[in-house]
């Protein structure tokens, strides 16, 4: 029997491990750091960030006249997220989001994977700005993101709601979409990399060992670092590396893995995927996206964007109570 191995070390040997947290007292180092409005809002609720909020609000009051189209509260929340990100630098060796007064080669802008968002990524690439297409739930979004020049795409394994509400269960996590995207990029020579996220358990993360990159929460990373299992047992669970891949999901003739009934062919990495193109045909893209998986991907994308908007509003409301007095 194989000697037990540490699960976090095992995962790092198979996949780029990134952290989804703005708490600077986490395990590290990791490669990239990603975050969003929900992460920022919950982190800013901690009492130790009271001074950061006040300074961010004061700076927003000072420079607000330079951004007349943006409310002071929105500007203050954005500044506070940048300052939180700056505290993560010692734990990160790779990319960090929007870092002023920092090495700009490490900046990657997260953009929603809508038609409009990914066309914006196309424009940003022309300006030399690196982007990540987030809220990806379909192969069609990933194809358009690659054509638009995104450095990464982030397929959400589960609906965003499932990561926030422990009583809610996503009945169709997109394991097959994750494997299809990575295989499609490899087969058609796209340099865009898959950075999966939104697992609801350590078990789901281990099933994605072998994906190019994975973003895990701080709690998930702590759990992985505290666990040991035999290497062969762990590898056998991966949809990229183990028997779940080789045996088409342990005998399931449709090749689905752990509830992924989306019709994707994650069982055979040699199966050729048709080359697609959407970047210059909005109607073609919208139709394909709407039809993908019976419309589930479109619904999940809209749900995620609505939740992020909700926390953006909460963050701005938090800033209303902060001191926005113009400095000096």
PDB file of C-alpha atoms in Angstrom:
ATOM      1  CA  UNK A   1       0.000   0.000   0.000  1.00  0.00           C
ATOM      2  CA  UNK A   2       1.304   3.467  -0.897  1.00  0.00           C
ATOM      3  CA  UNK A   3       2.482   5.676   1.928  1.00  0.00           C
ATOM      4  CA  UNK A   4       0.032   8.504   2.682  1.00  0.00           C
ATOM      5  CA  UNK A   5       0.812  11.852   1.068  1.00  0.00           C
ATOM      6  CA  UNK A   6      -0.215  15.332   2.088  1.00  0.00           C
ATOM      7  CA  UNK A   7      -3.169  16.300  -0.101  1.00  0.00           C
ATOM      8  CA  UNK A   8      -2.171  19.931  -0.556  1.00  0.00           C
ATOM      9  CA  UNK A   9       1.332  18.946  -1.636  1.00  0.00           C
ATOM     10  CA  UNK A  10      -0.153  16.342  -3.981  1.00  0.00           C
ATOM     11  CA  UNK A  11      -2.479  18.908  -5.536  1.00  0.00           C
ATOM     12  CA  UNK A  12       0.409  21.349  -6.010  1.00  0.00           C
ATOM     13  CA  UNK A  13       2.326  18.628  -7.872  1.00  0.00           C
ATOM     14  CA  UNK A  14      -0.505  18.230 -10.392  1.00  0.00           C
ATOM     15  CA  UNK A  15      -2.129  21.660 -10.621  1.00  0.00           C
ATOM     16  CA  UNK A  16      -1.254  25.309 -10.130  1.00  0.00           C
ATOM     17  CA  UNK A  17      -2.859  26.079  -6.767  1.00  0.00           C
ATOM     18  CA  UNK A  18      -4.199  29.608  -6.296  1.00  0.00           C
ATOM     19  CA  UNK A  19      -5.918  31.212  -3.326  1.00  0.00           C
ATOM     20  CA  UNK A  20      -9.347  32.827  -3.350  1.00  0.00           C
ATOM     21  CA  UNK A  21      -8.980  35.066  -0.317  1.00  0.00           C
ATOM     22  CA  UNK A  22      -8.044  38.591   0.723  1.00  0.00           C
ATOM     23  CA  UNK A  23      -6.941  37.497   4.193  1.00  0.00           C
ATOM     24  CA  UNK A  24      -3.177  37.940   4.454  1.00  0.00           C
ATOM     25  CA  UNK A  25      -2.858  35.419   7.291  1.00  0.00           C
ATOM     26  CA  UNK A  26      -3.322  32.378   5.089  1.00  0.00           C
ATOM     27  CA  UNK A  27      -1.230  29.427   4.007  1.00  0.00           C
ATOM     28  CA  UNK A  28       1.313  30.131   1.342  1.00  0.00           C
ATOM     29  CA  UNK A  29       3.021  30.753  -0.857  1.00  0.00           C
ATOM     30  CA  UNK A  30       0.596  30.293  -3.746  1.00  0.00           C
ATOM     31  CA  UNK A  31       0.901  31.306  -7.368  1.00  0.00           C
ATOM     32  CA  UNK A  32      -2.037  33.628  -8.096  1.00  0.00           C
ATOM     33  CA  UNK A  33      -4.536  35.400  -5.881  1.00  0.00           C
ATOM     34  CA  UNK A  34      -8.080  35.999  -7.066  1.00  0.00           C
ATOM     35  CA  UNK A  35     -10.968  37.700  -5.327  1.00  0.00           C
ATOM     36  CA  UNK A  36     -14.337  39.327  -5.896  1.00  0.00           C
ATOM     37  CA  UNK A  37     -16.852  41.650  -4.285  1.00  0.00           C
ATOM     38  CA  UNK A  38     -18.039  38.958  -1.876  1.00  0.00           C
ATOM     39  CA  UNK A  39     -14.516  38.218  -0.655  1.00  0.00           C
ATOM     40  CA  UNK A  40     -13.803  41.905  -0.195  1.00  0.00           C
ATOM     41  CA  UNK A  41     -17.054  42.665   1.601  1.00  0.00           C
ATOM     42  CA  UNK A  42     -16.669  39.846   4.126  1.00  0.00           C
ATOM     43  CA  UNK A  43     -12.996  40.654   4.710  1.00  0.00           C
ATOM     44  CA  UNK A  44     -13.751  44.352   5.253  1.00  0.00           C
ATOM     45  CA  UNK A  45     -16.292  43.456   7.943  1.00  0.00           C
ATOM     46  CA  UNK A  46     -13.400  42.383  10.176  1.00  0.00           C
ATOM     47  CA  UNK A  47     -12.589  45.021  12.837  1.00  0.00           C
ATOM     48  CA  UNK A  48      -8.869  45.038  11.981  1.00  0.00           C
ATOM     49  CA  UNK A  49      -9.684  46.715   8.639  1.00  0.00           C
ATOM     50  CA  UNK A  50     -11.384  49.775  10.117  1.00  0.00           C
ATOM     51  CA  UNK A  51      -8.357  51.988   9.421  1.00  0.00           C
ATOM     52  CA  UNK A  52      -8.059  50.667   5.855  1.00  0.00           C
ATOM     53  CA  UNK A  53     -11.717  51.540   5.196  1.00  0.00           C
ATOM     54  CA  UNK A  54     -11.287  55.026   6.611  1.00  0.00           C
ATOM     55  CA  UNK A  55      -8.166  55.699   4.543  1.00  0.00           C
ATOM     56  CA  UNK A  56      -9.829  54.355   1.389  1.00  0.00           C
ATOM     57  CA  UNK A  57     -12.876  56.524   1.932  1.00  0.00           C
ATOM     58  CA  UNK A  58     -10.703  59.575   2.578  1.00  0.00           C
ATOM     59  CA  UNK A  59      -8.725  58.979  -0.626  1.00  0.00           C
ATOM     60  CA  UNK A  60     -11.973  58.607  -2.556  1.00  0.00           C
ATOM     61  CA  UNK A  61     -13.025  61.972  -1.197  1.00  0.00           C
ATOM     62  CA  UNK A  62      -9.705  63.485  -2.252  1.00  0.00           C
ATOM     63  CA  UNK A  63      -9.621  62.184  -5.822  1.00  0.00           C
ATOM     64  CA  UNK A  64     -13.332  61.821  -6.489  1.00  0.00           C
ATOM     65  CA  UNK A  65     -13.461  64.936  -8.690  1.00  0.00           C
ATOM     66  CA  UNK A  66     -11.167  63.165 -11.159  1.00  0.00           C
ATOM     67  CA  UNK A  67     -13.834  60.477 -11.683  1.00  0.00           C
ATOM     68  CA  UNK A  68     -17.135  62.361 -12.032  1.00  0.00           C
ATOM     69  CA  UNK A  69     -18.921  59.346 -13.514  1.00  0.00           C
ATOM     70  CA  UNK A  70     -18.244  57.223 -10.399  1.00  0.00           C
ATOM     71  CA  UNK A  71     -19.874  57.698  -6.992  1.00  0.00           C
ATOM     72  CA  UNK A  72     -17.621  58.302  -4.008  1.00  0.00           C
ATOM     73  CA  UNK A  73     -18.884  55.090  -2.410  1.00  0.00           C
ATOM     74  CA  UNK A  74     -18.037  53.004  -5.466  1.00  0.00           C
ATOM     75  CA  UNK A  75     -14.594  54.553  -5.726  1.00  0.00           C
ATOM     76  CA  UNK A  76     -13.938  53.988  -2.014  1.00  0.00           C
ATOM     77  CA  UNK A  77     -14.923  50.328  -2.264  1.00  0.00           C
ATOM     78  CA  UNK A  78     -12.639  49.832  -5.275  1.00  0.00           C
ATOM     79  CA  UNK A  79      -9.733  51.487  -3.454  1.00  0.00           C
ATOM     80  CA  UNK A  80     -10.308  49.298  -0.397  1.00  0.00           C
ATOM     81  CA  UNK A  81     -10.223  46.142  -2.563  1.00  0.00           C
ATOM     82  CA  UNK A  82      -6.929  47.238  -4.117  1.00  0.00           C
ATOM     83  CA  UNK A  83      -5.470  47.880  -0.661  1.00  0.00           C
ATOM     84  CA  UNK A  84      -6.623  44.475   0.552  1.00  0.00           C
ATOM     85  CA  UNK A  85      -4.988  42.893  -2.490  1.00  0.00           C
ATOM     86  CA  UNK A  86      -1.720  44.674  -1.689  1.00  0.00           C
ATOM     87  CA  UNK A  87      -1.584  42.894   1.689  1.00  0.00           C
ATOM     88  CA  UNK A  88      -1.538  39.523  -0.107  1.00  0.00           C
ATOM     89  CA  UNK A  89       1.684  40.218  -2.040  1.00  0.00           C
ATOM     90  CA  UNK A  90       4.045  38.340   0.348  1.00  0.00           C
ATOM     91  CA  UNK A  91       2.026  35.122  -0.104  1.00  0.00           C
ATOM     92  CA  UNK A  92       1.770  35.221  -3.916  1.00  0.00           C
ATOM     93  CA  UNK A  93       4.415  34.471  -6.539  1.00  0.00           C
ATOM     94  CA  UNK A  94       2.268  35.040  -9.643  1.00  0.00           C
ATOM     95  CA  UNK A  95      -0.572  37.317 -10.681  1.00  0.00           C
ATOM     96  CA  UNK A  96      -2.554  39.651  -8.456  1.00  0.00           C
ATOM     97  CA  UNK A  97      -5.553  41.745  -9.407  1.00  0.00           C
ATOM     98  CA  UNK A  98      -5.260  45.446 -10.218  1.00  0.00           C
ATOM     99  CA  UNK A  99      -2.199  46.573  -8.280  1.00  0.00           C
ATOM    100  CA  UNK A 100      -1.280  50.267  -8.592  1.00  0.00           C
ATOM    101  CA  UNK A 101       2.336  51.127  -7.761  1.00  0.00           C
ATOM    102  CA  UNK A 102       3.220  47.497  -8.417  1.00  0.00           C
ATOM    103  CA  UNK A 103       4.763  45.394 -11.159  1.00  0.00           C
ATOM    104  CA  UNK A 104       2.053  45.698 -13.817  1.00  0.00           C
ATOM    105  CA  UNK A 105       3.154  42.476 -15.514  1.00  0.00           C
ATOM    106  CA  UNK A 106       1.477  40.749 -12.558  1.00  0.00           C
ATOM    107  CA  UNK A 107      -1.854  42.489 -13.046  1.00  0.00           C
ATOM    108  CA  UNK A 108      -4.774  40.515 -14.496  1.00  0.00           C
ATOM    109  CA  UNK A 109      -8.235  42.052 -14.806  1.00  0.00           C
ATOM    110  CA  UNK A 110     -11.225  39.783 -14.154  1.00  0.00           C
ATOM    111  CA  UNK A 111     -14.018  40.330 -16.669  1.00  0.00           C
ATOM    112  CA  UNK A 112     -17.434  38.590 -16.758  1.00  0.00           C
ATOM    113  CA  UNK A 113     -17.705  36.115 -19.628  1.00  0.00           C
ATOM    114  CA  UNK A 114     -20.618  37.764 -21.378  1.00  0.00           C
ATOM    115  CA  UNK A 115     -20.506  38.776 -25.041  1.00  0.00           C
ATOM    116  CA  UNK A 116     -19.876  42.396 -24.036  1.00  0.00           C
ATOM    117  CA  UNK A 117     -17.318  41.485 -21.394  1.00  0.00           C
ATOM    118  CA  UNK A 118     -15.263  39.277 -23.683  1.00  0.00           C
ATOM    119  CA  UNK A 119     -15.325  41.837 -26.486  1.00  0.00           C
ATOM    120  CA  UNK A 120     -13.907  44.253 -23.902  1.00  0.00           C
ATOM    121  CA  UNK A 121     -11.146  41.694 -23.236  1.00  0.00           C
ATOM    122  CA  UNK A 122     -10.353  41.795 -26.941  1.00  0.00           C
ATOM    123  CA  UNK A 123      -9.924  45.561 -26.743  1.00  0.00           C
ATOM    124  CA  UNK A 124      -7.891  45.343 -23.543  1.00  0.00           C
ATOM    125  CA  UNK A 125      -5.492  42.873 -25.116  1.00  0.00           C
ATOM    126  CA  UNK A 126      -4.787  45.466 -27.790  1.00  0.00           C
ATOM    127  CA  UNK A 127      -3.869  47.862 -24.994  1.00  0.00           C
ATOM    128  CA  UNK A 128      -1.539  45.344 -23.388  1.00  0.00           C
ATOM    129  CA  UNK A 129      -3.851  44.541 -20.456  1.00  0.00           C
ATOM    130  CA  UNK A 130      -4.098  40.889 -19.388  1.00  0.00           C
ATOM    131  CA  UNK A 131      -7.554  39.523 -18.624  1.00  0.00           C
ATOM    132  CA  UNK A 132      -9.295  36.551 -17.048  1.00  0.00           C
ATOM    133  CA  UNK A 133     -12.745  35.553 -18.276  1.00  0.00           C
ATOM    134  CA  UNK A 134     -14.721  34.718 -15.143  1.00  0.00           C
ATOM    135  CA  UNK A 135     -18.182  33.170 -14.562  1.00  0.00           C
ATOM    136  CA  UNK A 136     -17.625  30.529 -17.250  1.00  0.00           C
ATOM    137  CA  UNK A 137     -20.160  27.698 -17.312  1.00  0.00           C
ATOM    138  CA  UNK A 138     -19.999  26.574 -20.965  1.00  0.00           C
ATOM    139  CA  UNK A 139     -17.482  25.593 -23.611  1.00  0.00           C
ATOM    140  CA  UNK A 140     -18.885  28.353 -25.838  1.00  0.00           C
ATOM    141  CA  UNK A 141     -17.848  31.044 -23.341  1.00  0.00           C
ATOM    142  CA  UNK A 142     -14.373  29.519 -23.111  1.00  0.00           C
ATOM    143  CA  UNK A 143     -13.985  29.460 -26.898  1.00  0.00           C
ATOM    144  CA  UNK A 144     -14.921  33.138 -27.162  1.00  0.00           C
ATOM    145  CA  UNK A 145     -12.604  34.010 -24.253  1.00  0.00           C
ATOM    146  CA  UNK A 146      -9.662  32.339 -25.993  1.00  0.00           C
ATOM    147  CA  UNK A 147     -10.424  34.159 -29.247  1.00  0.00           C
ATOM    148  CA  UNK A 148     -10.617  37.431 -27.302  1.00  0.00           C
ATOM    149  CA  UNK A 149      -7.127  36.826 -25.904  1.00  0.00           C
ATOM    150  CA  UNK A 150      -7.855  36.090 -22.252  1.00  0.00           C
ATOM    151  CA  UNK A 151      -4.882  34.733 -20.314  1.00  0.00           C
ATOM    152  CA  UNK A 152      -7.168  32.555 -18.181  1.00  0.00           C
ATOM    153  CA  UNK A 153     -10.766  31.414 -18.009  1.00  0.00           C
ATOM    154  CA  UNK A 154     -12.411  30.480 -14.716  1.00  0.00           C
ATOM    155  CA  UNK A 155     -15.068  27.804 -15.081  1.00  0.00           C
ATOM    156  CA  UNK A 156     -17.224  27.691 -11.944  1.00  0.00           C
ATOM    157  CA  UNK A 157     -17.578  24.017 -11.021  1.00  0.00           C
ATOM    158  CA  UNK A 158     -20.807  24.752  -9.157  1.00  0.00           C
ATOM    159  CA  UNK A 159     -23.370  27.506  -9.251  1.00  0.00           C
ATOM    160  CA  UNK A 160     -22.088  30.440  -7.234  1.00  0.00           C
ATOM    161  CA  UNK A 161     -25.098  30.143  -4.926  1.00  0.00           C
ATOM    162  CA  UNK A 162     -23.975  26.641  -3.922  1.00  0.00           C
ATOM    163  CA  UNK A 163     -20.672  28.049  -2.625  1.00  0.00           C
ATOM    164  CA  UNK A 164     -22.465  30.592  -0.450  1.00  0.00           C
ATOM    165  CA  UNK A 165     -25.486  28.671   0.838  1.00  0.00           C
ATOM    166  CA  UNK A 166     -24.699  25.290   2.475  1.00  0.00           C
ATOM    167  CA  UNK A 167     -28.353  24.270   2.168  1.00  0.00           C
ATOM    168  CA  UNK A 168     -28.311  24.699  -1.620  1.00  0.00           C
ATOM    169  CA  UNK A 169     -27.016  21.939  -3.900  1.00  0.00           C
ATOM    170  CA  UNK A 170     -26.015  22.233  -7.548  1.00  0.00           C
ATOM    171  CA  UNK A 171     -27.291  19.044  -9.154  1.00  0.00           C
ATOM    172  CA  UNK A 172     -24.974  19.321 -12.176  1.00  0.00           C
ATOM    173  CA  UNK A 173     -21.401  20.435 -11.356  1.00  0.00           C
ATOM    174  CA  UNK A 174     -19.532  20.996 -14.615  1.00  0.00           C
ATOM    175  CA  UNK A 175     -16.650  18.510 -14.396  1.00  0.00           C
ATOM    176  CA  UNK A 176     -17.163  17.694 -18.062  1.00  0.00           C
ATOM    177  CA  UNK A 177     -17.045  21.324 -19.127  1.00  0.00           C
ATOM    178  CA  UNK A 178     -13.725  21.778 -17.296  1.00  0.00           C
ATOM    179  CA  UNK A 179     -12.138  18.812 -19.047  1.00  0.00           C
ATOM    180  CA  UNK A 180     -13.620  19.787 -22.411  1.00  0.00           C
ATOM    181  CA  UNK A 181     -12.245  23.336 -22.165  1.00  0.00           C
ATOM    182  CA  UNK A 182      -8.729  22.194 -21.304  1.00  0.00           C
ATOM    183  CA  UNK A 183      -8.771  19.550 -24.020  1.00  0.00           C
ATOM    184  CA  UNK A 184     -10.162  22.044 -26.564  1.00  0.00           C
ATOM    185  CA  UNK A 185      -7.374  24.518 -25.795  1.00  0.00           C
ATOM    186  CA  UNK A 186      -4.723  21.813 -26.124  1.00  0.00           C
ATOM    187  CA  UNK A 187      -6.127  20.428 -29.374  1.00  0.00           C
ATOM    188  CA  UNK A 188      -6.537  23.821 -31.035  1.00  0.00           C
ATOM    189  CA  UNK A 189      -3.311  25.391 -29.690  1.00  0.00           C
ATOM    190  CA  UNK A 190      -4.860  28.160 -27.614  1.00  0.00           C
ATOM    191  CA  UNK A 191      -2.558  29.648 -24.979  1.00  0.00           C
ATOM    192  CA  UNK A 192      -5.460  30.515 -22.650  1.00  0.00           C
ATOM    193  CA  UNK A 193      -5.271  28.438 -19.462  1.00  0.00           C
ATOM    194  CA  UNK A 194      -8.067  26.949 -17.372  1.00  0.00           C
ATOM    195  CA  UNK A 195      -8.257  28.250 -13.796  1.00  0.00           C
ATOM    196  CA  UNK A 196     -11.200  26.349 -12.306  1.00  0.00           C
ATOM    197  CA  UNK A 197     -12.943  27.490  -9.136  1.00  0.00           C
ATOM    198  CA  UNK A 198     -16.124  27.245  -7.037  1.00  0.00           C
ATOM    199  CA  UNK A 199     -15.733  23.739  -5.623  1.00  0.00           C
ATOM    200  CA  UNK A 200     -17.883  23.071  -2.569  1.00  0.00           C
ATOM    201  CA  UNK A 201     -15.639  20.390  -1.040  1.00  0.00           C
ATOM    202  CA  UNK A 202     -12.103  19.086  -0.890  1.00  0.00           C
ATOM    203  CA  UNK A 203     -13.313  15.954  -2.672  1.00  0.00           C
ATOM    204  CA  UNK A 204     -14.385  18.022  -5.689  1.00  0.00           C
ATOM    205  CA  UNK A 205     -11.008  19.770  -5.750  1.00  0.00           C
ATOM    206  CA  UNK A 206      -9.175  16.433  -5.788  1.00  0.00           C
ATOM    207  CA  UNK A 207     -11.342  15.318  -8.698  1.00  0.00           C
ATOM    208  CA  UNK A 208      -9.948  18.276 -10.670  1.00  0.00           C
ATOM    209  CA  UNK A 209      -6.272  17.513  -9.969  1.00  0.00           C
ATOM    210  CA  UNK A 210      -4.563  17.941 -13.321  1.00  0.00           C
ATOM    211  CA  UNK A 211      -6.482  21.009 -14.409  1.00  0.00           C
ATOM    212  CA  UNK A 212      -4.063  23.800 -15.351  1.00  0.00           C
ATOM    213  CA  UNK A 213      -4.920  25.837 -12.250  1.00  0.00           C
ATOM    214  CA  UNK A 214      -7.446  25.798  -9.443  1.00  0.00           C
ATOM    215  CA  UNK A 215      -8.512  28.538  -7.058  1.00  0.00           C
ATOM    216  CA  UNK A 216      -9.444  27.297  -3.582  1.00  0.00           C
ATOM    217  CA  UNK A 217     -10.742  29.080  -0.511  1.00  0.00           C
ATOM    218  CA  UNK A 218      -8.614  29.497   2.586  1.00  0.00           C
ATOM    219  CA  UNK A 219     -10.701  26.941   4.499  1.00  0.00           C
ATOM    220  CA  UNK A 220     -10.311  24.391   1.710  1.00  0.00           C
ATOM    221  CA  UNK A 221      -6.543  24.930   1.615  1.00  0.00           C
ATOM    222  CA  UNK A 222      -6.307  24.443   5.382  1.00  0.00           C
ATOM    223  CA  UNK A 223      -8.309  21.222   5.118  1.00  0.00           C
ATOM    224  CA  UNK A 224      -6.125  19.905   2.298  1.00  0.00           C
ATOM    225  CA  UNK A 225      -2.954  20.744   4.230  1.00  0.00           C
ATOM    226  CA  UNK A 226      -4.176  18.716   7.220  1.00  0.00           C
ATOM    227  CA  UNK A 227      -5.105  15.541   5.292  1.00  0.00           C
ATOM    228  CA  UNK A 228      -3.112  12.546   4.075  1.00  0.00           C
ATOM    229  CA  UNK A 229      -4.150   9.643   1.831  1.00  0.00           C
ATOM    230  CA  UNK A 230      -2.381   7.039  -0.346  1.00  0.00           C
ATOM    231  CA  UNK A 231      -1.281   8.604  -3.653  1.00  0.00           C
ATOM    232  CA  UNK A 232      -2.881   5.928  -5.847  1.00  0.00           C
ATOM    233  CA  UNK A 233      -6.253   6.363  -4.153  1.00  0.00           C
ATOM    234  CA  UNK A 234      -6.148  10.119  -4.612  1.00  0.00           C
ATOM    235  CA  UNK A 235      -5.045  10.027  -8.252  1.00  0.00           C
ATOM    236  CA  UNK A 236      -7.753   7.508  -9.148  1.00  0.00           C
ATOM    237  CA  UNK A 237     -10.403  10.115  -8.299  1.00  0.00           C
ATOM    238  CA  UNK A 238      -9.180  12.733 -10.783  1.00  0.00           C
ATOM    239  CA  UNK A 239     -11.214  13.314 -13.935  1.00  0.00           C
ATOM    240  CA  UNK A 240      -7.946  14.382 -15.584  1.00  0.00           C
ATOM    241  CA  UNK A 241      -5.499  11.790 -14.246  1.00  0.00           C
ATOM    242  CA  UNK A 242      -7.164   8.754 -12.757  1.00  0.00           C
ATOM    243  CA  UNK A 243      -9.514   5.882 -13.370  1.00  0.00           C
ATOM    244  CA  UNK A 244     -12.495   8.211 -13.600  1.00  0.00           C
ATOM    245  CA  UNK A 245     -11.000   9.415 -16.889  1.00  0.00           C
ATOM    246  CA  UNK A 246      -9.639   6.113 -18.192  1.00  0.00           C
ATOM    247  CA  UNK A 247     -12.830   4.175 -17.505  1.00  0.00           C
ATOM    248  CA  UNK A 248     -15.312   6.827 -18.574  1.00  0.00           C
ATOM    249  CA  UNK A 249     -16.485   7.662 -15.072  1.00  0.00           C
ATOM    250  CA  UNK A 250     -16.292   4.135 -13.694  1.00  0.00           C
ATOM    251  CA  UNK A 251     -18.440   2.436 -16.282  1.00  0.00           C
ATOM    252  CA  UNK A 252     -20.923   5.218 -17.063  1.00  0.00           C
ATOM    253  CA  UNK A 253     -21.360   4.805 -20.789  1.00  0.00           C
ATOM    254  CA  UNK A 254     -22.069   8.490 -21.226  1.00  0.00           C
ATOM    255  CA  UNK A 255     -18.716   9.499 -19.766  1.00  0.00           C
ATOM    256  CA  UNK A 256     -20.205  11.745 -17.069  1.00  0.00           C
ATOM    257  CA  UNK A 257     -18.533  12.274 -13.725  1.00  0.00           C
ATOM    258  CA  UNK A 258     -20.218  12.863 -10.376  1.00  0.00           C
ATOM    259  CA  UNK A 259     -23.428  14.425 -11.514  1.00  0.00           C
ATOM    260  CA  UNK A 260     -22.171  16.096 -14.669  1.00  0.00           C
ATOM    261  CA  UNK A 261     -24.966  15.190 -17.075  1.00  0.00           C
ATOM    262  CA  UNK A 262     -24.208  17.973 -19.505  1.00  0.00           C
ATOM    263  CA  UNK A 263     -23.313  15.758 -22.450  1.00  0.00           C
ATOM    264  CA  UNK A 264     -19.577  16.434 -22.371  1.00  0.00           C
ATOM    265  CA  UNK A 265     -17.003  13.844 -23.337  1.00  0.00           C
ATOM    266  CA  UNK A 266     -14.634  14.048 -20.384  1.00  0.00           C
ATOM    267  CA  UNK A 267     -13.842  10.341 -20.622  1.00  0.00           C
ATOM    268  CA  UNK A 268     -11.484  10.388 -23.621  1.00  0.00           C
ATOM    269  CA  UNK A 269      -8.752  12.981 -23.978  1.00  0.00           C
ATOM    270  CA  UNK A 270      -8.016  11.766 -27.517  1.00  0.00           C
ATOM    271  CA  UNK A 271     -11.502  12.507 -28.778  1.00  0.00           C
ATOM    272  CA  UNK A 272     -11.262  15.425 -31.204  1.00  0.00           C
ATOM    273  CA  UNK A 273     -13.390  18.463 -30.388  1.00  0.00           C
ATOM    274  CA  UNK A 274     -14.701  20.521 -33.290  1.00  0.00           C
ATOM    275  CA  UNK A 275     -12.988  23.873 -33.764  1.00  0.00           C
ATOM    276  CA  UNK A 276     -15.429  26.721 -33.131  1.00  0.00           C
ATOM    277  CA  UNK A 277     -15.335  30.472 -33.734  1.00  0.00           C
ATOM    278  CA  UNK A 278     -17.609  33.172 -32.331  1.00  0.00           C
ATOM    279  CA  UNK A 279     -15.523  36.307 -31.934  1.00  0.00           C
ATOM    280  CA  UNK A 280     -16.843  38.056 -35.049  1.00  0.00           C
ATOM    281  CA  UNK A 281     -20.389  36.664 -35.010  1.00  0.00           C
ATOM    282  CA  UNK A 282     -22.513  37.881 -32.090  1.00  0.00           C
ATOM    283  CA  UNK A 283     -25.724  36.166 -33.254  1.00  0.00           C
ATOM    284  CA  UNK A 284     -23.984  32.815 -33.662  1.00  0.00           C
ATOM    285  CA  UNK A 285     -22.455  33.107 -30.196  1.00  0.00           C
ATOM    286  CA  UNK A 286     -25.645  34.136 -28.433  1.00  0.00           C
ATOM    287  CA  UNK A 287     -27.590  31.281 -30.009  1.00  0.00           C
ATOM    288  CA  UNK A 288     -24.934  28.687 -29.147  1.00  0.00           C
ATOM    289  CA  UNK A 289     -24.579  30.000 -25.585  1.00  0.00           C
ATOM    290  CA  UNK A 290     -28.344  30.041 -25.041  1.00  0.00           C
ATOM    291  CA  UNK A 291     -28.671  26.442 -26.285  1.00  0.00           C
ATOM    292  CA  UNK A 292     -25.665  25.060 -24.386  1.00  0.00           C
ATOM    293  CA  UNK A 293     -26.776  22.478 -21.808  1.00  0.00           C
ATOM    294  CA  UNK A 294     -30.393  23.460 -22.305  1.00  0.00           C
ATOM    295  CA  UNK A 295     -29.740  27.025 -21.166  1.00  0.00           C
ATOM    296  CA  UNK A 296     -28.312  26.082 -17.758  1.00  0.00           C
ATOM    297  CA  UNK A 297     -25.007  27.836 -18.426  1.00  0.00           C
ATOM    298  CA  UNK A 298     -26.732  31.075 -19.336  1.00  0.00           C
ATOM    299  CA  UNK A 299     -28.884  30.882 -16.194  1.00  0.00           C
ATOM    300  CA  UNK A 300     -25.898  30.144 -13.935  1.00  0.00           C
ATOM    301  CA  UNK A 301     -23.916  33.024 -15.455  1.00  0.00           C
ATOM    302  CA  UNK A 302     -26.747  35.488 -14.839  1.00  0.00           C
ATOM    303  CA  UNK A 303     -27.175  34.238 -11.280  1.00  0.00           C
ATOM    304  CA  UNK A 304     -23.463  34.686 -10.519  1.00  0.00           C
ATOM    305  CA  UNK A 305     -23.331  38.205 -11.953  1.00  0.00           C
ATOM    306  CA  UNK A 306     -26.418  39.195  -9.964  1.00  0.00           C
ATOM    307  CA  UNK A 307     -24.809  37.933  -6.760  1.00  0.00           C
ATOM    308  CA  UNK A 308     -21.591  39.832  -7.431  1.00  0.00           C
ATOM    309  CA  UNK A 309     -23.637  42.984  -8.098  1.00  0.00           C
ATOM    310  CA  UNK A 310     -25.466  42.472  -4.808  1.00  0.00           C
ATOM    311  CA  UNK A 311     -22.193  42.464  -2.898  1.00  0.00           C
ATOM    312  CA  UNK A 312     -20.914  45.445  -4.848  1.00  0.00           C
ATOM    313  CA  UNK A 313     -23.960  47.358  -3.593  1.00  0.00           C
ATOM    314  CA  UNK A 314     -23.353  46.120  -0.039  1.00  0.00           C
ATOM    315  CA  UNK A 315     -19.729  47.217  -0.229  1.00  0.00           C
ATOM    316  CA  UNK A 316     -20.687  50.675  -1.440  1.00  0.00           C
ATOM    317  CA  UNK A 317     -23.248  50.961   1.352  1.00  0.00           C
ATOM    318  CA  UNK A 318     -20.498  50.120   3.853  1.00  0.00           C
ATOM    319  CA  UNK A 319     -18.482  53.039   2.523  1.00  0.00           C
ATOM    320  CA  UNK A 320     -21.323  55.501   3.065  1.00  0.00           C
ATOM    321  CA  UNK A 321     -20.713  55.251   6.792  1.00  0.00           C
ATOM    322  CA  UNK A 322     -16.971  55.898   6.422  1.00  0.00           C
ATOM    323  CA  UNK A 323     -15.295  59.294   6.629  1.00  0.00           C
ATOM    324  CA  UNK A 324     -15.004  60.785   3.122  1.00  0.00           C
ATOM    325  CA  UNK A 325     -13.566  64.082   4.248  1.00  0.00           C
ATOM    326  CA  UNK A 326     -11.128  65.490   1.688  1.00  0.00           C
ATOM    327  CA  UNK A 327      -7.573  65.235   3.006  1.00  0.00           C
ATOM    328  CA  UNK A 328      -5.592  68.433   3.559  1.00  0.00           C
TER     329      UNK A 328
END
